[in-house]
Every structure is written in structure tokens, then in C-alpha cells.
Amino acid sequence: MQAKDIKNTIEVCFSPHSFPLYPSEDSIVVVIDVLRATSSICAALHYGVERILPVASVLEARNYQSKGFLCAAERQAQKVEGFDLGNSPSEYNNPKLKGKIIVFTTTNGTQAIRAAREAYRIVIGSFVNLTVLCEWLSHQNKNIILLCAGWKDFFNIEDTLCAGAIAHKLYKTNRFETNIDSTLASISLYELAQKDLTRFMENSSHFKRLEKLNLADDVKYCFTPDLAPVIPILEGHYIVPYKNQ
């Protein structure tokens, strides 16, 4: 096989707990937390936030808040008391946030970003930026690891569905190959659910959790493709919108 015929691979990691098993130093890692961190990050940058600083703990966020930073914090699917923002995409559709820096911590998403910190490159994925992200990934000539944030290091359905959607689109470009069971399973799950993602999710644990908190609008937003067509990318310590130089 000649070098030009060698294809890059797509791997799906179902939770940050398993991520150390994946060789990521020369791979692009797509962090996925559909409900709701990565959807909110996409929304924030789409609506004009300048950059986002992900931090792992509420304590770190409070330290930044004491220095005058705008801070968003969520735990157990709810906004942490005393913070400026939570983890609902709709909160970021606010002209007052344009050009601002936001410090951001969530139950699962920012933990996954921290877990992937040694990767070649980290980008943020969700259904809301699905098409533009896949188009960009298809031209990077790098192996791809789709890292599902899960729920407290456990498998969840929504992130696996999104990983399956991304893998499905990339595989169709004929620039990637995969014989990895986690990737094949994710693609199969997405193909089963793609006609009505929200209905497929109705019996899932996090769907029910958000439904009890009257966050059905968030769920609808997070499962609607291409509402926030940006590519959030980690540059240094900050997540910024990718700009093709």
C-alpha cells in the first residue's frame, strides 16, 4: 500500500475514565458533551463570546470570579448558586456577552477537556456544529478520537449518538477507516436513532434529569443540527472559534 492510500482512523472513547488507554499525542480529540457543555460552548462562541476558559472545579471558577471574570458553573445539571451563568445554550444568546471572556466549569464536559489535555489538538463537538466540524475534520489528515464526556465517567447515550453521527459523516468521505468496535457500535446506534434523535433519547437518564428540571428547550436545541456552525478549538488555555488563516 502506498502512503497516499493510507487512511486515518476514527476511534470512539465512551468516557474520560477510559481515555488514558488511547494514544492521543498525534490525534485530534473531539470532546463531546451534547447535554449540555459542548452545545453551550458552541452557542456562546456563535453568539459572539470571544473566548472560554474551561476549568475543572467550582473552586477554580470562584477564584477567577473574585478577580472580576464572568463565570459559568453547573453541577448536577443546575447552575451553581452565586455564578453569573449556568450551562443552558439559551443563556449565551445575549448581546451583553459579545466580546467577553467566560470562565466555564461543568459536571462532565470540562472534565473531559482536562482529560484530553495532552492531545495533539482538542476541538469541541456537538450536533449543533455537526456539519462544519465534520467538514473541517475531513481535511486535517489526522487520526480522530471522539471523546464522550458521559455522566460522571459512565457511558451515556447522547454523547455516543453524536460520536456516531460524526464518525458516520467522516467515514462517508472515504478518507477514514475503522474496525474498532466502539466506533462501529456508535455508528450503528446513530443510524438507528437518526430519524428522531429526541424521541430516541426519551428514556435515557440525562433526558429525564433535564426534563424534571424543566429544561426541555435545552434538549431540543442540543439535538438540532447546525444551529451554531462554529469550530471551538483549544488554543493554549482558552477555547476560541477556529479561524482559517
Tab-separated table of C-alpha atoms in Angstrom, residues 127 130 160-162 164-165 168-169 185-195 197:
chain	number	residue	atom	x	y	z
A	127	PHE	CA	-24.955	18.198	16.987
A	130	LEU	CA	-22.020	18.850	13.237
A	160	THR	CA	-22.397	8.218	21.863
A	161	LEU	CA	-25.084	9.221	19.344
A	162	CYS	CA	-23.150	12.366	18.482
A	164	GLY	CA	-21.730	8.057	15.859
A	165	ALA	CA	-23.022	10.948	13.763
A	168	HIS	CA	-20.780	8.294	10.109
A	169	LYS	CA	-20.124	11.519	8.196
A	185	ALA	CA	-21.334	0.492	17.683
A	186	SER	CA	-21.659	4.300	17.804
A	187	ILE	CA	-22.366	4.488	14.075
A	188	SER	CA	-24.969	1.720	14.364
A	189	LEU	CA	-26.676	3.493	17.280
A	190	TYR	CA	-26.794	6.754	15.345
A	191	GLU	CA	-28.204	5.063	12.225
A	192	LEU	CA	-30.923	3.550	14.405
A	193	ALA	CA	-31.815	6.893	16.014
A	194	GLN	CA	-31.131	9.499	13.328
A	195	LYS	CA	-34.707	9.946	12.099
A	197	LEU	CA	-32.984	11.784	17.941
